[in-house]
Amino acid sequence: MTFKPAKWPRDLRSRKWFAGTHKDAIYHRGWMKNQGLPPDLFDGRPVIGILNTWSELTPCNAHLRDLAEKVKYGIYEAGGFPVEVPVFSVSESAFRPTAMMFRNLAAMQVEEAMRGQPMDGAVLLVGCDKTTPSLLMGAASTDIPSIIVTGGPMLNGYYKNERVGSGTHLWKFSEAVKAGEMSKEEFVEAEASMSRSPGSCNTMGTASTMASMAESLGMALSGNAAIPAVDSRRRVMAHLTGRRIVQMVKDDLKPSDVMTKEAFENAIRTNAAIGGSTNAVIHLLAIAGRVGIDLTLDDWDRCGRDVPTIVNLMPSGKYLMEEFFYAGGLPVVIKRLGEMGVLHKDALTVSGETMWDQVKDVVNHNDDVILPADKALTQSGGVVVLKGNLAPKGAVLKPSAASPHLMVHRGRAVVFEDIDDYKAKINDEALDIDETCVMVLKNCGPKGYPGMAEVGNMGLPPKVLRKGITDMVRISDARMSGTAYGTVCLHTSPEAAAGGPLAVVQNGDMIELDVPNRRLHLEVSDAELAARLAKWQPHHERPDSGYAWLHQQHVEGADTGADLDFLKGCRGNPVGKDSH
Ligand code: FES
């Protein structure tokens, strides 16, 4: 695609606030000047919002104020007028009941912050899991020129001289404690080694995945995803991003010019190659819905099916983001997709160049981190979309994090009606369960939890762990942390709280998982299933006020991205009435 810049100077939207000598303009400019701003900043240069998700309760983003300063340097240098604007920061590690319930609220706040204020362009300063999709969703709904820069991953963690991956080792160590292989004291000691520098999770968890999705969509400068948070080159990336957004405004290069169907297909294939998080499925579907792109679960299965997972990072492999950066990072992976013939090479990026132009000359510096195709972790790395009478609208499974011997499995259901039921029963030695069973967790979807928590990789019962067993088939309407692993069927749709078939699975039912044939089947007759569904009564929590109520009333299914129904689509950026 060849990008044709618009004629400059254009009629910038910020001029509706700041241009002229009338009362309204003086009101808008005058109040801004209490910050000591020279008058020529209001002379018609692009006003760039640095939308900052900095928060000390979002530790993964706690260093972003420093990066914002570097973004400002770049904006000033390029002739823009930077304004740093705090936006809703959704912390993965702190928000209850789950950060996911607030992704859409954050996206709504970002959208209105962009549209309602004098911004001609935006730098989206993000890092932790939900901050990246929520800001991309908000920017997509306004279609104001926007570019992402992420905070970067933490440095490698080490405990007793072994790599410790954020999240991944939390699950591993907690299972080891349950199995009696690790003491509580060692667990606490390991805690400090998991997060030894500023930055987001250092595994290919959801934060690193979403940074990679932003880059493969073309919404970040090439190479952004993997630079460690504390590396000086992260600051350079922020500086260059600031420079770039000013030119994007001049060229009127908008999110809708970059986030095309081809760009989403590039991102889906990239997700397969990196062994990315299943959360990317929900977030990309939601972002596409904001741009108005018809992206479906079937696109995920179609595009990812034959792409090998070549990035050897936890939770699928053994390394961490720091090593991925030293190996060459995401541009090497995207180049590899191009060489495999599965990349839309002409996809436009925020740099103004095509995706291929950006990556065609990069070099892989470590074949054990970014693997040759014949040594891939799995040849079919894409997120698998399962369907059947248990998941009429689909469920997803990540093959690179699953156990090959469980990919075809038939087992007896052990049912947990909700997460509290699971917690009450799982450690009970009398629970009738062994490793051949299928664990089923209900009422943890977008409406059910509410918010769709990351509890799908529910821990195994201690009596199974003590046998040395580390994986069982698990099915739920929940999500799973991108740092987690296991043969876990997630996002089962429709969810139990919406009356999906998952709601009526009973203890003792037989369930068949057949990944090669994309099948998830409950072995009861159609008549029996219909009879059970006719008698079904909702079991989940139902808030009667506040945002939780709004969310539960309007959230859509995981199969379409779990956005709020009234927020889908692009509403553009009309300037609106002045209030003075
Ligand atoms: Fe914030 Fe993982 S918890 S990036």
XYZ file of C-alpha atoms and ligand atoms in Angstrom:
584
model
C 0.000 0.000 0.000
C 1.289 3.464 -0.811
C 0.326 6.090 1.676
C -0.532 9.528 0.316
C -0.042 12.328 2.842
C -2.797 14.882 3.159
C -2.066 18.501 2.320
C -0.589 20.478 5.197
C -1.503 22.705 6.986
C -4.887 21.136 7.581
C -7.681 22.338 9.746
C -6.608 20.775 13.023
C -9.347 19.979 15.499
C -7.393 21.700 18.302
C -7.904 25.005 16.449
C -11.573 24.816 17.462
C -10.363 25.357 21.022
C -7.289 27.512 20.651
C -7.542 29.660 17.482
C -8.857 33.219 17.404
C -9.425 36.183 19.704
C -12.989 35.438 20.760
C -13.983 34.748 24.334
C -13.983 30.942 24.010
C -10.464 30.804 22.569
C -9.150 33.094 25.280
C -10.868 30.948 27.887
C -9.240 27.751 26.543
C -5.769 29.256 25.991
C -5.748 31.396 29.088
C -6.289 28.540 31.510
C -3.635 26.444 29.774
C -1.160 29.293 30.193
C -1.223 28.941 33.964
C 1.284 26.138 33.288
C 3.819 28.615 31.934
C 3.311 27.832 28.262
C 4.666 30.309 25.697
C 2.045 31.773 23.329
C 3.537 30.296 20.169
C 2.600 26.778 21.317
C -0.926 27.812 20.326
C 0.058 28.952 16.847
C -1.451 26.016 15.008
C 1.000 23.233 15.738
C -0.495 19.773 16.373
C -1.570 19.160 19.954
C -0.540 15.648 20.911
C -2.074 13.918 23.915
C 0.302 11.560 25.694
C -2.307 9.248 27.167
C -0.483 7.871 30.161
C -1.574 4.786 32.080
C 0.989 5.514 34.799
C -0.149 4.446 38.248
C 1.620 3.229 41.346
C -1.107 0.612 41.666
C -0.298 -0.601 38.149
C 3.292 -1.549 38.988
C 4.001 -2.701 35.439
C 3.380 0.896 34.300
C 4.894 2.725 37.267
C 7.870 3.931 35.187
C 5.796 5.519 32.438
C 6.097 9.116 33.627
C 9.782 8.964 32.821
C 9.018 7.627 29.340
C 6.398 10.335 28.845
C 9.165 12.911 29.222
C 11.058 11.251 26.365
C 7.913 11.236 24.227
C 7.579 14.976 24.917
C 11.142 15.654 23.703
C 10.273 13.989 20.405
C 7.013 15.902 20.023
C 8.657 19.261 20.711
C 11.502 18.481 18.305
C 9.064 17.692 15.526
C 7.124 20.901 16.083
C 4.198 19.568 18.107
C 2.666 20.638 21.406
C 2.650 17.712 23.884
C 0.130 17.446 26.693
C 0.397 14.549 29.144
C -3.029 13.251 30.112
C -3.625 10.559 32.726
C -6.147 7.936 31.674
C -7.753 5.037 33.488
C -4.994 2.578 34.344
C -6.276 -0.965 34.690
C -3.885 -2.961 36.833
C -3.818 -6.684 36.160
C -2.299 -7.479 39.512
C -4.488 -5.297 41.730
C -7.991 -4.868 40.318
C -10.844 -6.918 41.760
C -12.944 -8.782 40.844
C -10.856 -8.892 37.655
C -9.070 -6.314 35.512
C -11.028 -7.546 32.511
C -14.257 -6.052 33.860
C -12.652 -2.613 33.521
C -11.069 -2.917 30.067
C -14.215 -1.568 28.414
C -14.674 1.160 31.022
C -11.088 2.286 30.388
C -11.664 2.191 26.631
C -14.785 4.325 27.061
C -12.896 6.840 29.216
C -10.017 7.034 26.737
C -12.393 7.531 23.822
C -14.149 10.433 25.533
C -10.865 11.922 26.776
C -9.646 12.017 23.173
C -12.823 13.270 21.570
C -13.841 15.796 24.202
C -10.473 17.562 24.468
C -8.187 19.450 22.088
C -6.100 16.613 20.672
C -4.955 16.234 17.095
C -3.019 13.056 17.755
C -2.235 10.690 20.609
C 0.653 8.645 21.926
C -0.768 5.677 23.816
C 1.595 4.957 26.698
C 0.769 1.487 27.962
C 2.236 -1.753 29.302
C 0.189 -3.946 31.601
C -2.246 -6.423 30.002
C -5.467 -4.422 29.750
C -3.919 -1.005 29.213
C -2.812 -1.850 25.664
C -6.164 -3.095 24.324
C -8.230 -0.509 26.179
C -6.287 2.396 24.707
C -6.262 0.845 21.240
C -10.038 0.385 21.485
C -10.582 3.992 22.560
C -8.304 5.336 19.824
C -10.005 3.142 17.226
C -13.403 4.528 18.196
C -12.249 8.133 17.700
C -9.986 7.438 14.715
C -7.687 10.282 15.767
C -4.070 9.614 14.589
C -2.511 7.462 17.308
C 0.633 5.465 17.967
C 1.532 3.050 20.736
C 4.673 2.905 22.812
C 4.801 0.273 25.522
C 6.742 0.403 28.764
C 8.708 -2.759 27.947
C 9.186 -5.987 29.878
C 11.050 -6.523 33.152
C 14.532 -8.004 33.155
C 14.881 -11.770 33.601
C 14.055 -13.093 37.038
C 16.324 -15.698 38.634
C 15.818 -17.932 41.666
C 18.563 -20.330 42.738
C 20.276 -19.564 39.425
C 17.272 -20.585 37.319
C 15.171 -18.277 35.163
C 11.937 -17.266 36.831
C 9.151 -16.094 34.577
C 6.475 -13.656 35.731
C 3.286 -15.549 36.397
C 4.549 -18.808 34.890
C 6.596 -19.589 37.985
C 3.865 -18.348 40.284
C 1.692 -21.203 38.947
C 4.624 -23.669 38.948
C 5.766 -22.840 42.468
C 2.251 -22.875 43.840
C 1.678 -26.368 42.395
C 5.068 -27.432 43.819
C 4.005 -26.223 47.291
C 0.732 -28.193 46.982
C 2.670 -31.287 45.886
C 5.043 -30.933 48.857
C 8.072 -30.246 46.635
C 8.645 -26.658 47.794
C 8.334 -25.043 51.201
C 6.235 -21.947 51.883
C 9.422 -20.182 52.970
C 11.052 -20.874 49.608
C 7.897 -19.660 47.861
C 8.089 -16.331 49.695
C 11.821 -16.094 49.006
C 11.182 -16.651 45.296
C 8.624 -13.816 45.254
C 11.329 -11.128 45.176
C 13.138 -12.739 42.267
C 10.068 -12.668 40.042
C 9.949 -8.890 39.556
C 13.464 -7.502 39.750
C 13.090 -4.368 37.638
C 10.473 -1.945 36.379
C 8.405 -3.196 33.474
C 5.668 -5.584 32.479
C 5.719 -9.393 32.795
C 8.898 -10.841 31.308
C 7.252 -13.958 29.857
C 5.274 -14.101 26.612
C 2.254 -13.414 28.778
C -0.579 -11.121 27.857
C 1.378 -7.870 28.236
C 4.212 -9.003 25.943
C 1.666 -10.564 23.610
C -0.356 -7.363 23.360
C 2.816 -5.324 22.805
C 3.575 -7.770 19.987
C 0.022 -7.463 18.672
C 0.315 -3.666 18.599
C 3.560 -3.939 16.643
C 2.272 -6.581 14.230
C -0.919 -4.579 13.655
C 1.377 -1.761 12.595
C 0.369 0.522 15.492
C 3.852 0.786 17.078
C 7.272 1.521 15.624
C 9.144 -1.602 14.544
C 11.054 -3.265 17.367
C 9.001 -1.705 20.141
C 7.627 -4.855 21.781
C 10.724 -6.504 23.227
C 13.017 -3.699 24.423
C 13.377 -4.129 28.195
C 11.836 -1.389 30.302
C 15.166 -0.343 31.786
C 17.191 -0.459 28.566
C 18.191 2.999 27.312
C 16.827 2.008 23.914
C 13.316 1.959 25.417
C 13.752 5.683 26.042
C 14.972 6.177 22.496
C 11.876 4.339 21.252
C 9.671 6.709 23.278
C 11.551 9.712 21.891
C 11.202 8.510 18.284
C 7.516 7.752 18.830
C 7.009 11.361 19.926
C 8.681 12.586 16.768
C 6.644 10.282 14.599
C 3.166 11.172 15.855
C 3.581 14.788 14.745
C 4.180 13.693 11.173
C 1.263 11.253 11.419
C -1.025 14.153 12.291
C 0.345 16.154 9.392
C -0.293 13.170 7.114
C -3.677 12.410 8.708
C -2.585 8.780 9.185
C -5.383 7.296 11.267
C -5.951 4.001 13.131
C -8.427 2.955 10.421
C -5.691 3.351 7.771
C -3.437 0.950 9.680
C -5.771 -1.527 11.392
C -7.195 -3.201 8.288
C -8.365 -6.810 7.972
C -4.913 -7.651 6.576
C -3.269 -6.103 9.628
C -5.411 -8.242 11.946
C -4.491 -11.356 9.957
C -0.816 -10.443 10.342
C -1.359 -10.086 14.082
C -3.147 -13.446 14.385
C -0.287 -15.207 12.585
C 2.231 -13.377 14.724
C 0.390 -14.568 17.816
C 0.751 -18.163 16.603
C 4.470 -17.711 15.913
C 5.217 -16.202 19.316
C 3.021 -18.667 21.266
C 1.036 -15.664 22.440
C -1.684 -15.393 25.019
C -5.245 -16.576 24.432
C -6.295 -13.172 25.779
C -5.187 -11.715 22.457
C -8.191 -13.444 20.891
C -10.657 -11.436 22.943
C -8.749 -8.179 22.678
C -8.194 -8.290 18.918
C -11.853 -9.165 18.324
C -12.839 -6.161 20.456
C -10.377 -3.779 18.745
C -11.568 -4.954 15.325
C -15.140 -4.294 16.428
C -14.194 -0.692 17.200
C -12.628 -0.172 13.761
C -15.570 -1.895 12.081
C -13.539 -4.837 10.770
C -15.412 -8.116 10.480
C -13.035 -10.371 12.444
C -14.327 -13.679 13.826
C -13.143 -16.651 15.851
C -13.025 -18.602 12.592
C -10.399 -16.136 11.307
C -8.262 -17.073 14.295
C -8.401 -20.766 13.477
C -7.990 -20.244 9.723
C -5.012 -17.877 9.930
C -3.143 -19.471 12.809
C -3.638 -23.148 11.961
C -0.448 -23.754 9.995
C 1.875 -21.283 11.655
C 4.585 -22.908 13.820
C 5.446 -21.485 17.232
C 9.062 -20.427 16.771
C 9.595 -18.173 19.783
C 11.055 -20.228 22.601
C 9.697 -18.182 25.507
C 7.824 -19.102 28.661
C 5.143 -20.239 29.178
C 5.482 -22.384 26.014
C 9.308 -22.506 25.961
C 12.290 -21.690 28.151
C 13.525 -18.099 27.644
C 12.203 -14.659 28.599
C 11.641 -11.318 26.855
C 15.142 -10.048 27.607
C 16.621 -12.859 25.510
C 13.981 -12.286 22.826
C 15.213 -8.693 22.534
C 18.862 -9.767 22.260
C 17.893 -12.252 19.537
C 16.331 -9.504 17.435
C 12.803 -9.384 18.798
C 9.539 -9.294 16.924
C 10.850 -7.945 13.589
C 12.711 -11.251 13.131
C 9.476 -13.183 13.673
C 7.517 -10.997 11.271
C 10.249 -11.380 8.672
C 9.991 -15.155 9.118
C 6.230 -14.978 8.466
C 7.030 -13.102 5.267
C 9.476 -15.795 4.212
C 6.818 -18.438 4.930
C 4.446 -16.595 2.591
C 1.826 -15.892 5.270
C 2.418 -12.164 5.847
C 0.503 -9.351 4.188
C 3.735 -7.581 3.300
C 2.063 -4.418 2.029
C 0.224 -3.702 5.282
C 0.771 -0.054 6.219
C 2.294 0.819 9.585
C 2.389 3.978 11.690
C 5.901 4.622 10.369
C 4.387 5.252 6.935
C 6.308 2.237 5.597
C 4.932 -1.191 4.808
C 5.408 -4.008 7.299
C 7.815 -5.784 4.965
C 9.977 -2.731 4.344
C 10.510 -2.496 8.068
C 11.608 -6.057 8.683
C 13.155 -7.407 5.491
C 16.764 -6.730 6.524
C 16.697 -7.832 10.175
C 18.848 -10.718 11.414
C 18.207 -13.464 13.989
C 21.029 -13.458 16.542
C 19.992 -16.560 18.470
C 18.556 -19.672 16.847
C 17.666 -21.180 20.193
C 15.409 -18.245 21.116
C 13.838 -17.709 17.698
C 13.830 -21.250 16.373
C 14.141 -22.557 12.837
C 10.765 -23.857 11.582
C 11.894 -27.507 11.783
C 12.637 -27.065 15.492
C 9.393 -25.191 16.272
C 7.766 -25.807 19.659
C 4.679 -26.899 17.758
C 4.023 -26.952 14.037
C 0.454 -25.788 14.488
C 0.901 -22.888 16.860
C -2.252 -20.913 16.274
C -4.987 -20.659 18.853
C -7.335 -23.567 18.226
C -11.055 -22.807 18.009
C -13.132 -25.745 19.248
C -16.814 -26.180 18.517
C -19.463 -28.737 19.430
C -22.592 -29.093 21.500
C -20.653 -27.913 24.553
C -19.412 -24.765 22.781
C -21.802 -23.880 19.947
C -20.169 -20.472 19.505
C -16.657 -21.709 20.169
C -13.996 -22.226 22.803
C -10.256 -21.683 22.474
C -7.162 -23.704 23.380
C -3.479 -22.829 23.072
C -1.660 -25.871 21.680
C 1.858 -24.654 22.460
C 0.957 -24.554 26.178
C -0.973 -27.855 26.172
C 0.123 -31.500 26.617
C 0.327 -33.483 23.369
C -1.040 -36.657 25.038
C -4.253 -34.836 26.039
C -5.083 -33.321 22.665
C -7.468 -36.200 22.060
C -9.093 -37.183 25.331
C -12.360 -38.547 26.687
C -13.069 -38.230 30.385
C -15.614 -38.026 33.170
C -16.715 -34.513 34.115
C -15.988 -33.199 37.609
C -18.072 -30.049 37.858
C -17.523 -26.852 39.838
C -20.562 -24.550 39.702
C -18.423 -21.423 40.219
C -14.995 -20.406 41.475
C -16.061 -20.562 45.137
C -17.316 -24.118 44.641
C -13.949 -24.989 43.065
C -12.000 -23.464 45.958
C -14.167 -25.250 48.511
C -13.695 -28.697 46.933
C -10.352 -28.892 45.160
C -8.202 -29.695 48.180
C -10.664 -32.243 49.589
C -8.997 -35.649 49.511
C -12.474 -37.205 49.227
C -13.194 -35.450 45.912
C -13.964 -38.146 43.342
C -11.351 -37.204 40.749
C -8.276 -38.593 39.042
C -6.071 -37.488 36.161
C -8.359 -39.000 33.502
C -11.241 -36.725 34.529
C -12.205 -33.451 32.855
C -12.460 -30.512 35.249
C -15.392 -28.221 34.380
C -15.722 -24.709 35.823
C -18.894 -22.656 35.233
C -20.019 -19.053 35.727
C -16.664 -17.382 35.129
C -17.436 -15.730 31.775
C -17.963 -12.032 30.937
C -21.394 -11.929 32.640
C -20.854 -14.693 35.143
C -17.879 -13.660 37.246
C -18.687 -10.799 36.320
C -15.814 -9.731 34.147
C -14.301 -13.058 33.008
C -11.477 -13.761 35.411
C -8.242 -15.596 34.609
C -9.190 -18.737 36.488
C -9.497 -21.159 33.570
C -6.169 -22.814 34.351
C -7.569 -23.998 37.683
C -4.962 -25.822 39.735
C -5.024 -29.604 39.914
C -6.120 -31.478 43.052
C -3.211 -32.201 45.440
C -3.774 -35.957 45.280
C -3.225 -35.866 41.509
C -0.200 -33.557 41.804
C 1.419 -35.915 44.308
C 1.453 -38.614 41.622
C 3.685 -36.343 39.542
C 0.823 -35.460 37.162
C 1.042 -31.826 36.013
C -1.800 -31.502 33.501
C -5.431 -32.468 33.070
C -8.096 -31.372 30.602
C -9.933 -28.344 31.989
C -12.944 -26.581 30.465
C -14.489 -23.263 31.467
C -15.971 -20.011 30.247
C -13.129 -18.157 31.992
C -9.894 -16.775 30.583
C -6.368 -17.883 31.417
C -3.370 -15.713 32.213
C -1.052 -15.447 29.245
C 1.695 -16.673 31.548
C -0.149 -19.925 32.288
C -0.109 -23.328 30.601
C -2.005 -26.591 30.383
C -4.598 -28.385 28.264
C -7.208 -25.800 29.028
C -10.341 -25.061 26.966
C -11.258 -21.430 27.574
C -13.860 -18.782 26.644
C -16.537 -21.468 26.136
C -19.423 -19.680 24.447
C -22.197 -19.046 25.123
C -21.075 -18.804 28.725
C -22.878 -20.566 31.574
C -24.378 -17.333 32.937
C -25.959 -16.707 29.521
C -27.541 -20.155 29.559
C -24.960 -21.871 27.357
C -24.704 -25.683 27.422
C -21.752 -25.427 29.821
C -24.313 -24.432 32.469
C -25.940 -27.878 32.443
C -22.939 -30.209 32.476
C -23.334 -32.630 35.388
C -20.846 -34.657 37.411
C -20.291 -37.965 35.662
C -21.116 -36.764 32.128
C -18.553 -37.891 29.580
C -16.764 -35.170 27.608
C -14.733 -35.592 24.453
C -11.934 -33.209 23.440
C -10.577 -33.708 19.933
C -8.198 -30.883 19.056
C -7.182 -32.126 15.575
C -10.870 -32.165 14.611
C -11.646 -28.984 16.593
C -14.370 -30.762 18.566
C -15.633 -30.277 22.122
C -18.511 -32.622 22.771
C -20.744 -33.441 25.721
C -21.931 -37.029 25.439
C -25.615 -36.507 26.178
C -28.441 -36.730 23.656
C -29.906 -33.621 22.051
C -33.187 -34.317 23.854
C -31.489 -34.600 27.229
C -29.479 -31.431 26.639
C -32.634 -29.538 25.628
C -34.484 -30.817 28.707
C -31.666 -29.718 31.023
C -31.473 -26.273 29.377
C -35.255 -25.824 29.738
C -34.899 -26.299 33.500
C -31.772 -24.126 33.871
C -31.816 -21.312 36.438
C -29.084 -18.650 36.638
C -26.622 -19.263 39.430
C -24.257 -16.307 39.074
C -23.871 -13.095 41.032
C -26.094 -10.260 39.742
C -25.099 -6.715 40.809
C -28.061 -4.299 40.850
C -26.252 -0.974 40.464
C -23.016 0.718 39.520
C -20.576 -0.132 36.783
C -20.724 -3.867 37.547
C -24.469 -3.726 36.700
C -23.834 -1.789 33.480
C -21.138 -4.256 32.490
C -23.299 -7.298 33.148
C -26.295 -5.863 31.295
C -24.346 -4.927 28.180
C -21.286 -7.144 27.859
C -21.210 -9.396 24.810
C -19.861 -12.921 24.611
C -16.186 -13.826 24.558
C -16.655 -15.142 21.014
C -17.073 -11.556 19.760
C -14.574 -9.830 22.066
C -16.602 -9.171 25.235
C -17.053 -5.486 24.452
C -20.070 -3.552 25.701
C -22.724 -3.635 22.979
C -23.190 0.143 22.915
C -19.464 0.853 22.536
C -18.812 -1.147 19.383
C -17.874 0.749 16.255
C -16.102 3.974 15.369
C -17.871 7.179 16.405
C -15.177 9.456 14.986
C -14.043 12.753 16.471
C -16.562 15.523 15.870
C -15.552 18.556 17.878
C -18.988 19.173 19.373
C -20.459 22.259 21.001
C -18.493 24.704 23.122
C -19.855 25.169 26.621
C -18.827 28.799 27.182
Fe 1.068 -6.257 34.525
Fe 1.750 -8.853 33.862
S 0.643 -8.138 35.606
S 2.127 -7.006 32.822
